Tab-separated table of N, CA and C in Angstrom:
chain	number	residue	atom	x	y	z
V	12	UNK	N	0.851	-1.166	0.000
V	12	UNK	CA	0.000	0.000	0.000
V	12	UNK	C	0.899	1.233	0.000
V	13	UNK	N	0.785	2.225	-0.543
V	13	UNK	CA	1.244	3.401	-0.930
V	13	UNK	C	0.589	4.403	0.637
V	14	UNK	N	1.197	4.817	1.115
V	14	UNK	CA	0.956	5.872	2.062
V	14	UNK	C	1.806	7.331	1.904
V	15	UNK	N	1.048	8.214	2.522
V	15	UNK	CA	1.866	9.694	2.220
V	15	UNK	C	1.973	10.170	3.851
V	16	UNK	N	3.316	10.179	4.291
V	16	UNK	CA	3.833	10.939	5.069
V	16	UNK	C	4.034	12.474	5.235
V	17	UNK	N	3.278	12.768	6.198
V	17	UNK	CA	3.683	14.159	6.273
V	17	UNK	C	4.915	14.907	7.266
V	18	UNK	N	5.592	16.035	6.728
V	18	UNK	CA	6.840	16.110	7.245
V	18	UNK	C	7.242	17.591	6.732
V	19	UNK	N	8.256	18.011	7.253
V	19	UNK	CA	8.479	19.455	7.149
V	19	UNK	C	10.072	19.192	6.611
V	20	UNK	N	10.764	19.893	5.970
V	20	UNK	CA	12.307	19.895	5.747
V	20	UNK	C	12.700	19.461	6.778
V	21	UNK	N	12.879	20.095	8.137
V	21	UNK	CA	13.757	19.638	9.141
V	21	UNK	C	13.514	17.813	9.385
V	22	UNK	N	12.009	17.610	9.295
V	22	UNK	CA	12.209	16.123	9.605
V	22	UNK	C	12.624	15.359	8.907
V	23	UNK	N	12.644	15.810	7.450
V	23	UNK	CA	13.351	15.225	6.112
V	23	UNK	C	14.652	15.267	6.301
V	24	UNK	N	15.186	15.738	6.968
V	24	UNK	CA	16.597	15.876	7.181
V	24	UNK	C	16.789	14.633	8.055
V	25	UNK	N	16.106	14.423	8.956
V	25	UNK	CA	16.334	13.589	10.576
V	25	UNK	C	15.807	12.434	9.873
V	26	UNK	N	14.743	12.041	9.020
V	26	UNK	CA	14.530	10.899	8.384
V	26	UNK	C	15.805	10.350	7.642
V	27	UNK	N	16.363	11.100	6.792
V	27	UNK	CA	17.421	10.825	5.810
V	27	UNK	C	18.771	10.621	6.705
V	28	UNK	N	19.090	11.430	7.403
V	28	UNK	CA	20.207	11.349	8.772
V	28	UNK	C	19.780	9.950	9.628
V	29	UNK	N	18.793	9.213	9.895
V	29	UNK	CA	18.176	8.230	10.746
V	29	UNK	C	18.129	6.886	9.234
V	30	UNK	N	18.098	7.386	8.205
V	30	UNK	CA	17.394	6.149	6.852
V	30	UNK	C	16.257	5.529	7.491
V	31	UNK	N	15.214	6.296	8.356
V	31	UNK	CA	14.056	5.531	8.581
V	31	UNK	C	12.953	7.170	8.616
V	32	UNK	N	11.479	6.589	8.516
V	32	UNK	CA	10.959	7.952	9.064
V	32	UNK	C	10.245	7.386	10.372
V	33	UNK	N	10.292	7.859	11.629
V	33	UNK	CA	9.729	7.690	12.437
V	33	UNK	C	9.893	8.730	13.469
V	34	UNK	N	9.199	8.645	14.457
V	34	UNK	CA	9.395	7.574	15.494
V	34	UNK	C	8.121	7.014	15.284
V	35	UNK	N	7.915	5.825	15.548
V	35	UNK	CA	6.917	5.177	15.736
V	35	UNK	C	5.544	6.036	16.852
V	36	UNK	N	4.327	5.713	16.729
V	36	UNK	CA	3.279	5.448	16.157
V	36	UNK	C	3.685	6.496	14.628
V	37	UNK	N	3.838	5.869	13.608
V	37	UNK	CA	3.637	7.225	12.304
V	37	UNK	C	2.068	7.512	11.596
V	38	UNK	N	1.939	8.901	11.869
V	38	UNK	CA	0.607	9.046	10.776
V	38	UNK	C	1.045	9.384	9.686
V	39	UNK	N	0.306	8.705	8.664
V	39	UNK	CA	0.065	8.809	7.134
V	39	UNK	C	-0.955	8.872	6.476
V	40	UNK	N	-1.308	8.959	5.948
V	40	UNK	CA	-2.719	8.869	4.641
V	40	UNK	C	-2.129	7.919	3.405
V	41	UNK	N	-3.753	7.855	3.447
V	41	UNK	CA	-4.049	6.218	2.190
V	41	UNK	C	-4.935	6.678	1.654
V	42	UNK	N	-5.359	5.847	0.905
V	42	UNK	CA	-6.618	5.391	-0.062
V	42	UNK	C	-7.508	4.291	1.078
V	43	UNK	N	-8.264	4.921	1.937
V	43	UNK	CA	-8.564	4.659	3.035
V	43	UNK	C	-10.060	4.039	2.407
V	44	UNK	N	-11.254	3.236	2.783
V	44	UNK	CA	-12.236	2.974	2.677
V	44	UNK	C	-13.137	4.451	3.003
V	45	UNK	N	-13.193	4.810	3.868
V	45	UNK	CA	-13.747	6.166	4.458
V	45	UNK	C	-13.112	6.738	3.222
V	46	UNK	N	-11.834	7.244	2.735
V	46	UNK	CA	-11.486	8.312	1.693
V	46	UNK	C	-11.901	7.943	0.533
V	47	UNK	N	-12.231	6.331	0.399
V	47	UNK	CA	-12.986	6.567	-1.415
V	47	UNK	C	-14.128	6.278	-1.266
V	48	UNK	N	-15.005	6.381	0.292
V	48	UNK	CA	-16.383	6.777	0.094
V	48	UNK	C	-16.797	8.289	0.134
V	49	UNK	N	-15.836	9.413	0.590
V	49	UNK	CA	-15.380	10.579	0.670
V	49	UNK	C	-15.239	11.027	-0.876
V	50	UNK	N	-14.639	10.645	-1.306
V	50	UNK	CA	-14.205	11.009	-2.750
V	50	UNK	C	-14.816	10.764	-3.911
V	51	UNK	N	-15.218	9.614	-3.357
V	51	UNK	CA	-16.823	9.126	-4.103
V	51	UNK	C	-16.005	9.351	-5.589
V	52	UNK	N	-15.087	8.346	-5.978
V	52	UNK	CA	-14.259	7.845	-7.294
V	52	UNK	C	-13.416	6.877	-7.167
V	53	UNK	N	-13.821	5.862	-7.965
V	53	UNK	CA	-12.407	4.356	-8.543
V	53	UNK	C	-11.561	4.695	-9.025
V	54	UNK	N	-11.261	6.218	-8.939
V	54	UNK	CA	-9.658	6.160	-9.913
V	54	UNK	C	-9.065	6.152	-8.811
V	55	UNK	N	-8.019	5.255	-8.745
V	55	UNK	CA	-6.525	5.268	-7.626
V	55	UNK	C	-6.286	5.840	-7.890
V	56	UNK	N	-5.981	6.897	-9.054
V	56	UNK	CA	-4.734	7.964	-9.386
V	56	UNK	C	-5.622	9.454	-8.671
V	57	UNK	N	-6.911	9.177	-8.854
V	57	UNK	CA	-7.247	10.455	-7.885
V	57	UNK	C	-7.417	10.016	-6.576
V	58	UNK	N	-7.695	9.154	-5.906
V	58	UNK	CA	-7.676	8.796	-4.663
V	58	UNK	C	-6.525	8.703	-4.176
V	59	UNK	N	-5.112	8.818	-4.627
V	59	UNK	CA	-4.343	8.588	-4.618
V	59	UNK	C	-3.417	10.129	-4.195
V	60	UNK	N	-3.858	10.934	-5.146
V	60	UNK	CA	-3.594	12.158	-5.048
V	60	UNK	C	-4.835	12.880	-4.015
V	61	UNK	N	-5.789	12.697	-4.018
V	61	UNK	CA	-6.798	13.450	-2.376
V	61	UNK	C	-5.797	12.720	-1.073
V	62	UNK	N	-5.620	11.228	-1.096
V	62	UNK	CA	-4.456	11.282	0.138
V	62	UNK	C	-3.543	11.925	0.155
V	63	UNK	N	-2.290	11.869	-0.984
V	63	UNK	CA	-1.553	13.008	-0.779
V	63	UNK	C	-1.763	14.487	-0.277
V	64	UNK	N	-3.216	15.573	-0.503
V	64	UNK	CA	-3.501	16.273	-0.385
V	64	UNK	C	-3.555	16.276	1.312
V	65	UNK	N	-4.377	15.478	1.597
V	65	UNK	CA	-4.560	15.271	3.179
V	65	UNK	C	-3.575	15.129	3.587
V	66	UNK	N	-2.235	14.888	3.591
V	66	UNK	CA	-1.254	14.898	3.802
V	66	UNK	C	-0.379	15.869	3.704
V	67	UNK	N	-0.679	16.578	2.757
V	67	UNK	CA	-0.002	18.020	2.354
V	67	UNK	C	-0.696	18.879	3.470
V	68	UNK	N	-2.175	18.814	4.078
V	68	UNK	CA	-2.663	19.499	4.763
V	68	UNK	C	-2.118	19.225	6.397
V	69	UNK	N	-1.406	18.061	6.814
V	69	UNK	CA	-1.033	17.556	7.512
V	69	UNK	C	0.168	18.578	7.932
V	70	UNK	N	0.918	18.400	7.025
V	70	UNK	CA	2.157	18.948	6.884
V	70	UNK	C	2.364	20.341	7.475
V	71	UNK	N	1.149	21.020	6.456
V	71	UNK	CA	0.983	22.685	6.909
V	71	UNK	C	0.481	22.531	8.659
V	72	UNK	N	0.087	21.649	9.307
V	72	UNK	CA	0.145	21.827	10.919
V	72	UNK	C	0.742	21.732	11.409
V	73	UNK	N	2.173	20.620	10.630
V	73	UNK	CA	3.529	20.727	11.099
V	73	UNK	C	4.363	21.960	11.274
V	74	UNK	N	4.171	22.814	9.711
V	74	UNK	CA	4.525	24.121	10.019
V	74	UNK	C	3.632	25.036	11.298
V	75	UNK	N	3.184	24.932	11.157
V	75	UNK	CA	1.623	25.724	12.144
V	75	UNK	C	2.481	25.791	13.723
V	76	UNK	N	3.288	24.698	13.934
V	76	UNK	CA	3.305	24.230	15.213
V	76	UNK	C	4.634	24.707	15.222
V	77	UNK	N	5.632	24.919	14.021
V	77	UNK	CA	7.187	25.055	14.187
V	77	UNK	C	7.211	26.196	13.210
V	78	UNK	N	7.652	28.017	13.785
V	78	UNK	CA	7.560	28.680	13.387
V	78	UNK	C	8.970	28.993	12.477
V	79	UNK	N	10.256	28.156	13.224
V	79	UNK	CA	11.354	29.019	12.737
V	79	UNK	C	11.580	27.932	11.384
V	80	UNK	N	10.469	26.814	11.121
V	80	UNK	CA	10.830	25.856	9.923
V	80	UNK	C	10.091	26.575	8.601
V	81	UNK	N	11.888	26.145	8.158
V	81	UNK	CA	11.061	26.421	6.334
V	81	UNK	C	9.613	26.394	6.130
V	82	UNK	N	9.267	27.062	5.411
V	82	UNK	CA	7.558	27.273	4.927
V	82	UNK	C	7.893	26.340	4.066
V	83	UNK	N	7.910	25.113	3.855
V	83	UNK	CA	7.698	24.088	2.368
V	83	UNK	C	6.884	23.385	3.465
V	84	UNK	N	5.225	22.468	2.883
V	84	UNK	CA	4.886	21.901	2.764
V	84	UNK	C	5.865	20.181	2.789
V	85	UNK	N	6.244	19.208	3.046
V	85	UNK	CA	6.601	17.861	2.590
V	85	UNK	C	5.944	16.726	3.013
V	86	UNK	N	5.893	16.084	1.687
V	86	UNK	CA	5.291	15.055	2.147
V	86	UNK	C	6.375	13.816	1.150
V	87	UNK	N	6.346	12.299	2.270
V	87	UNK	CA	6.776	11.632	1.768
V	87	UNK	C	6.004	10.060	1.070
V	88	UNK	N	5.824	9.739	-0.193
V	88	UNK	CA	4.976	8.585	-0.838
V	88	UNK	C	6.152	7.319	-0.283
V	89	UNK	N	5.176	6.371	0.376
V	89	UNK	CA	5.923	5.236	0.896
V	89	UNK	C	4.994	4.076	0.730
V	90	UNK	N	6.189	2.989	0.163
V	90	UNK	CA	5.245	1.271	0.140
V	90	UNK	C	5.342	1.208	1.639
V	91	UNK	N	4.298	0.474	1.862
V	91	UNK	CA	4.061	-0.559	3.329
V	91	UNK	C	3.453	-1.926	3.025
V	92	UNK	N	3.579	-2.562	3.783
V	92	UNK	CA	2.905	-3.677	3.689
V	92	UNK	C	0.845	-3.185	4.278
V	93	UNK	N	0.078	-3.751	3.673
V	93	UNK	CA	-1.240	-3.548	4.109
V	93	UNK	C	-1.361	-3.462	5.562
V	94	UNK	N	-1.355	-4.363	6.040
V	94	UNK	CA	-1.093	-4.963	7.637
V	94	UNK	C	-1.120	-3.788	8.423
V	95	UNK	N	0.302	-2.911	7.602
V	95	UNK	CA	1.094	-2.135	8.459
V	95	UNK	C	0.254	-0.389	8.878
V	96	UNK	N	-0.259	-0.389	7.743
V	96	UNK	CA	-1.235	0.983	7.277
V	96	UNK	C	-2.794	0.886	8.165
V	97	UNK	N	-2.747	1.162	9.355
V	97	UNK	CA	-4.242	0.737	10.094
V	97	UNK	C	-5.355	1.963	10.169
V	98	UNK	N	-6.001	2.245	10.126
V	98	UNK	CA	-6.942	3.449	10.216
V	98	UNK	C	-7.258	3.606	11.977
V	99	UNK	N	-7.552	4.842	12.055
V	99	UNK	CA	-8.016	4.380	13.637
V	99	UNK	C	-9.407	4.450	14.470
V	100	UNK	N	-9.528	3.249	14.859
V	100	UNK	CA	-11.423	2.975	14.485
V	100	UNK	C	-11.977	4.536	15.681
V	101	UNK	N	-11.090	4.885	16.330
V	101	UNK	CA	-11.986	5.708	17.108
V	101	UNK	C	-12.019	7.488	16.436
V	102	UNK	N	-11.279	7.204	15.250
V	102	UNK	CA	-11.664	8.560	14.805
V	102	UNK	C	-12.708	8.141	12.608
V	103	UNK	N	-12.859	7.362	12.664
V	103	UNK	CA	-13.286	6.736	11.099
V	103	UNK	C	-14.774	7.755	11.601
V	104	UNK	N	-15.592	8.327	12.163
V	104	UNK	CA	-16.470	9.397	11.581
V	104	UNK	C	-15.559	11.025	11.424
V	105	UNK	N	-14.792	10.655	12.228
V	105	UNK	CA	-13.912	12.438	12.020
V	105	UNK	C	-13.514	12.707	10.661
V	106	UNK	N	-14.414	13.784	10.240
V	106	UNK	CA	-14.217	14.101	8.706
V	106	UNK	C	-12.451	14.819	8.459
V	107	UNK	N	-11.491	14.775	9.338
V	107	UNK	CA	-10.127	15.472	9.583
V	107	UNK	C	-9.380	13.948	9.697
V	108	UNK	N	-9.775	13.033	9.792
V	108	UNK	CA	-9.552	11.838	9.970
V	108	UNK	C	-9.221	10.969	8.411
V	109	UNK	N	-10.008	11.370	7.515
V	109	UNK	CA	-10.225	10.948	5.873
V	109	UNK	C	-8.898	10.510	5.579
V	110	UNK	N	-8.671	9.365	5.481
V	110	UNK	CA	-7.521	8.975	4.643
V	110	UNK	C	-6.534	8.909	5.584
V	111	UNK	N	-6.566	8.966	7.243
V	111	UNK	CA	-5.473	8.815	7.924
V	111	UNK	C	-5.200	7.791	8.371
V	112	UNK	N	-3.640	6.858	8.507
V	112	UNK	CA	-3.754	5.561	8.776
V	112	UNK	C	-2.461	5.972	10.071
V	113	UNK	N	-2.363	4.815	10.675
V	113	UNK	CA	-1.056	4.278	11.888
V	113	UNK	C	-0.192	3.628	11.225
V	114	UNK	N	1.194	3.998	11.297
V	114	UNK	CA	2.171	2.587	11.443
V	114	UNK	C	2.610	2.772	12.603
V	115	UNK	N	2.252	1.477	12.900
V	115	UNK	CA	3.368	1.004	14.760
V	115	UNK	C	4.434	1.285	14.413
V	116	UNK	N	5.902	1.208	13.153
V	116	UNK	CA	6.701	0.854	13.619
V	116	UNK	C	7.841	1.568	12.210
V	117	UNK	N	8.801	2.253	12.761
V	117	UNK	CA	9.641	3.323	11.629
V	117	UNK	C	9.444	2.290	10.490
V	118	UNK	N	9.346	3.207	9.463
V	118	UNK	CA	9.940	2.779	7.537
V	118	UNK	C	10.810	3.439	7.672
V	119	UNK	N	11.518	2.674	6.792
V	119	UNK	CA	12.814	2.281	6.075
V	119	UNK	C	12.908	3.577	4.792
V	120	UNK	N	13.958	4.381	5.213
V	120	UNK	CA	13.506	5.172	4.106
V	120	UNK	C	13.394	4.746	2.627
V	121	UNK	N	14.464	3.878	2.556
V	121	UNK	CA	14.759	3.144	1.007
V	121	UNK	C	13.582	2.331	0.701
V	122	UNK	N	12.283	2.709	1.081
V	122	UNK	CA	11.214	2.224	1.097
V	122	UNK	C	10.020	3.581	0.265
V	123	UNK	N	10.941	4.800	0.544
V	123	UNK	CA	10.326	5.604	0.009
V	123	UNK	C	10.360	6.128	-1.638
V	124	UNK	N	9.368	5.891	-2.352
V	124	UNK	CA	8.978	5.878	-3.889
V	124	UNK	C	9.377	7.349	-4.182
V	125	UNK	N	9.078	8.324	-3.177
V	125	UNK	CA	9.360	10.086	-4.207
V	125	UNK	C	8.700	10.747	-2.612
V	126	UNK	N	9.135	11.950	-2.821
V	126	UNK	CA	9.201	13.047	-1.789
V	126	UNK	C	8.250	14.337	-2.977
V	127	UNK	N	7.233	14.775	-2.420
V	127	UNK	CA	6.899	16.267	-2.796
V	127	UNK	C	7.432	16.910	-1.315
V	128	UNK	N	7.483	18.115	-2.401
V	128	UNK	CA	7.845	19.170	-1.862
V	128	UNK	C	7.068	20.691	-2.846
V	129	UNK	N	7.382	21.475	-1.656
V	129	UNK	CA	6.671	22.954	-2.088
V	129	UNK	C	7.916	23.508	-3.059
V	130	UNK	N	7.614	24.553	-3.930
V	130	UNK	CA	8.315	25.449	-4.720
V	130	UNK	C	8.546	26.545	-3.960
V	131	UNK	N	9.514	27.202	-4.147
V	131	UNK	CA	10.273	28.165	-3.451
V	131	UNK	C	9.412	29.312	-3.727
V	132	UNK	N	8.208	29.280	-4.402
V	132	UNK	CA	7.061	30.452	-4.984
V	132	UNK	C	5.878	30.357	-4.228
V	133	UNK	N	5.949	29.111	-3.027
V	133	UNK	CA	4.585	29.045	-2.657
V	133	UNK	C	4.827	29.456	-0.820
V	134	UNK	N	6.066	29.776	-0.464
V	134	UNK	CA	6.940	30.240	0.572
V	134	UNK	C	5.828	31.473	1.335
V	135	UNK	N	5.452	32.005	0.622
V	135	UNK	CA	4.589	33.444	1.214
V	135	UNK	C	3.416	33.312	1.599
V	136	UNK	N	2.220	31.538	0.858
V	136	UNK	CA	1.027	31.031	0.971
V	136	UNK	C	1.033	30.478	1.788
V	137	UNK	N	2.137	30.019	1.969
V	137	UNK	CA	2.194	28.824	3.162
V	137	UNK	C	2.221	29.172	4.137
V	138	UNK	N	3.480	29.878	4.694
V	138	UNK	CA	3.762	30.506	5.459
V	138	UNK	C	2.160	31.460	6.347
V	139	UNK	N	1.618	32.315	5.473
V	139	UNK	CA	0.853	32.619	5.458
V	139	UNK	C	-0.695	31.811	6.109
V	140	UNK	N	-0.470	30.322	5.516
V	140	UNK	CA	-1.626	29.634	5.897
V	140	UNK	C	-1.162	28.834	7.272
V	141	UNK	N	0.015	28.695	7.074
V	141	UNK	CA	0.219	27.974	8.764
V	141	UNK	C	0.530	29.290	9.795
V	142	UNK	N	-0.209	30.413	9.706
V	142	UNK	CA	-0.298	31.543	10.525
V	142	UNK	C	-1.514	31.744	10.881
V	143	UNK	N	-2.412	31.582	9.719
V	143	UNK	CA	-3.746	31.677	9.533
V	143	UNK	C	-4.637	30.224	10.438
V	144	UNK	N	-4.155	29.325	10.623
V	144	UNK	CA	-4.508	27.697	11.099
V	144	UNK	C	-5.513	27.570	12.117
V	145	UNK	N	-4.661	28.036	12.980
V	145	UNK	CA	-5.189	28.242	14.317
V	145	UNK	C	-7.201	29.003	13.870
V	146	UNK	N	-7.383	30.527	13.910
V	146	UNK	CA	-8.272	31.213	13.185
V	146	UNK	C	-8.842	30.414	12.239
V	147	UNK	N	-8.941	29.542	11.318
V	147	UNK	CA	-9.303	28.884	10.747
V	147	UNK	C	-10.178	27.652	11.141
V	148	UNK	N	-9.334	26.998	11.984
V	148	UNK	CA	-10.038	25.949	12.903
V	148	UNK	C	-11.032	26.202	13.833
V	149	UNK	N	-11.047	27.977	13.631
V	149	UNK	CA	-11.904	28.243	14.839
V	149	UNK	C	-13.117	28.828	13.854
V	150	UNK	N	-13.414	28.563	12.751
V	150	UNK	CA	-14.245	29.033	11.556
V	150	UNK	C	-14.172	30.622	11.309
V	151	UNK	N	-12.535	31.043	11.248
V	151	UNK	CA	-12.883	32.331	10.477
V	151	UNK	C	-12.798	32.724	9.349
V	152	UNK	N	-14.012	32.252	8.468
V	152	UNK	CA	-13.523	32.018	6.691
V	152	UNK	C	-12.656	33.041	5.798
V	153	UNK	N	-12.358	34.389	6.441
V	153	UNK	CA	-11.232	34.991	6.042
V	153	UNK	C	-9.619	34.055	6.229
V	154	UNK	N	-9.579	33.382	7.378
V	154	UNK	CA	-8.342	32.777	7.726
V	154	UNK	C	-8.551	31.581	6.687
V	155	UNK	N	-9.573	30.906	7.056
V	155	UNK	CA	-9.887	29.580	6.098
V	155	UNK	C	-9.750	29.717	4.373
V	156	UNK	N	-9.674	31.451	3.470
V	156	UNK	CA	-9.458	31.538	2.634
V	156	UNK	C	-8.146	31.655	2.460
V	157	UNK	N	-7.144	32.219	3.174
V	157	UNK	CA	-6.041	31.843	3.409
V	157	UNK	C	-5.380	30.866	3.736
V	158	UNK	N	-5.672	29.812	4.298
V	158	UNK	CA	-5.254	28.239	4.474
V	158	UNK	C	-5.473	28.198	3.340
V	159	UNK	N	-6.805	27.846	2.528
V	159	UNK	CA	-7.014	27.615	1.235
V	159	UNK	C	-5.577	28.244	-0.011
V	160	UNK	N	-5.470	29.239	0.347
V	160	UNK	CA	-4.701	29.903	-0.440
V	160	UNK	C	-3.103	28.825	-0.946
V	161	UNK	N	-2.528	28.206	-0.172
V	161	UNK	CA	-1.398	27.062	-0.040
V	161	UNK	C	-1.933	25.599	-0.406
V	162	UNK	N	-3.257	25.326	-0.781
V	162	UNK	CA	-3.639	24.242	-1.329
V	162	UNK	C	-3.515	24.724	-2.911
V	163	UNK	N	-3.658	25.642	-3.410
V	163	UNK	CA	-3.481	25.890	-4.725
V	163	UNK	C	-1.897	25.869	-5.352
V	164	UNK	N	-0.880	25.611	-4.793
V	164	UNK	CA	0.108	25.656	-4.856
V	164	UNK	C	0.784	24.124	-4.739
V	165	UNK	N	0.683	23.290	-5.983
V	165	UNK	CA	1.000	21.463	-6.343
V	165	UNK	C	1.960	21.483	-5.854
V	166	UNK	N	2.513	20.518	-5.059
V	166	UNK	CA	3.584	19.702	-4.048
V	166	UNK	C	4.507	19.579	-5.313
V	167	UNK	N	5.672	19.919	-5.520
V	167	UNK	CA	6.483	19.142	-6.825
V	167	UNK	C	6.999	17.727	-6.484
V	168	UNK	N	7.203	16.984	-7.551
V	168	UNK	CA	8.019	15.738	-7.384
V	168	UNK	C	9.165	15.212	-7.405
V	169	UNK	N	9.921	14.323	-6.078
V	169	UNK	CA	11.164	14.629	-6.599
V	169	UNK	C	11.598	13.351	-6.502
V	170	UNK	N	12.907	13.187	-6.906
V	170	UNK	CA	13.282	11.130	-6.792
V	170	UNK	C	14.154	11.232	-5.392
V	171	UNK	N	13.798	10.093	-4.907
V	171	UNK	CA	14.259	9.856	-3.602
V	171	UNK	C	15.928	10.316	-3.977
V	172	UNK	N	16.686	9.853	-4.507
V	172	UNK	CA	18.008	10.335	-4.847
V	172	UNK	C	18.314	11.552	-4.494
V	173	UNK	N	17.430	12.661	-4.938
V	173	UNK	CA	17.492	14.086	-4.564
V	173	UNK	C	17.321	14.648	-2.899
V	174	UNK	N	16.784	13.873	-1.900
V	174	UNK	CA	16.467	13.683	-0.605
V	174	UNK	C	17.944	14.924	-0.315
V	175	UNK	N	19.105	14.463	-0.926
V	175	UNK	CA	19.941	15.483	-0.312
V	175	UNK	C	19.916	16.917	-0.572
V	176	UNK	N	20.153	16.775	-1.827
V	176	UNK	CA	19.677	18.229	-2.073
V	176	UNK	C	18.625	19.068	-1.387
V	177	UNK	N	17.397	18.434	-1.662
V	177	UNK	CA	15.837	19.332	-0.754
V	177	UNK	C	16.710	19.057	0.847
V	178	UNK	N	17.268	18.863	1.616
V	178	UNK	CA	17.492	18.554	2.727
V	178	UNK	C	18.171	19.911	2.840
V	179	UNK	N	18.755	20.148	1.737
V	179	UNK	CA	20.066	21.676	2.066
V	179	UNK	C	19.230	22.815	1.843
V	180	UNK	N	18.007	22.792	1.551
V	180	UNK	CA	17.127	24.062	1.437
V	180	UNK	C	16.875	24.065	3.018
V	181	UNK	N	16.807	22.997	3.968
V	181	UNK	CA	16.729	23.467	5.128
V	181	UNK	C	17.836	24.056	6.339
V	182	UNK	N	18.685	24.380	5.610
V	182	UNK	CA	19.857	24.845	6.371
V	182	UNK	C	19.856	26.541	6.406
């Protein structure tokens, strides 16, 4: 199963410095039962990409929570075994929940298929929307158009190989 990790530069660094991402319990997003009754579509390639999204949204709370970290969005696409990818039955009505799974136990980074990451153009949205978060969650649809504002801005793709490079944008 394909899962999307969410993560900020600095932890991309400590993943790649560690060759695992963890610490264990890890949240990720899937192609969850709840997310393709949510999505209400059989294409894996879009169910596929709404997890990533939920994950990208993940991410921006990572920033939300760590002010002096790069404004990039990251998220990391990883095989797991099925088993390993669990949903968690006490949140499957939480609509913030869509597509979120558990792993008990670190991946292996050399397990990871490709890394998005934000463009150095979406630095001011982001930034911007993990300021806005907080206000948002509390329904202030001015803030919530601003969160919005960093979903319009596509995660780029990169090959795990490159892990070093995006790692030195966080220095």
């Amino acid at each position: 199963m394909r899962v999307y990790v969410p993560l900020t530069l600095p932890g991309l660094a400590e993943a790649h410095k560690a060759g695992e991402l963890g610490p264990d319990p890890l949240t990720a997003y899937a192609v969850t039962p709840a997310l393709r009754e949510w999505y209400v579509s059989d294409d894996i390639e879009e169910l596929e990409y709404a997890a990533l999204n939920r994950a990208a949204a993940a991410s921006l709370r990572l920033l939300a929570v760590d002010p002096g970290c790069p404004r990039r969005r990251v998220v990391v696409a990883v095989e797991v075994p099925d088993a390993d990818a669990v949903p968690d039955p006490d949140r499957g009505l939480d609509p913030g929940a869509l597509g979120e799974v558990r792993i008990a136990r670190p991946v292996a980074l050399a397990r990871a298929a490709a890394v998005h990451v934000d463009s150095g153009e979406a630095d001011a949205d982001v930034s911007a929307a993990a300021s806005a978060l907080g206000a948002a969650d509390q329904g202030d649809g001015d803030a919530q158009f601003v969160v919005d504002g960093a979903e319009d801005h596509e995660l780029l793709w990169y090959a795990t190989q490159e892990i070093p490079q995006l790692v030195g944008l966080g220095d």
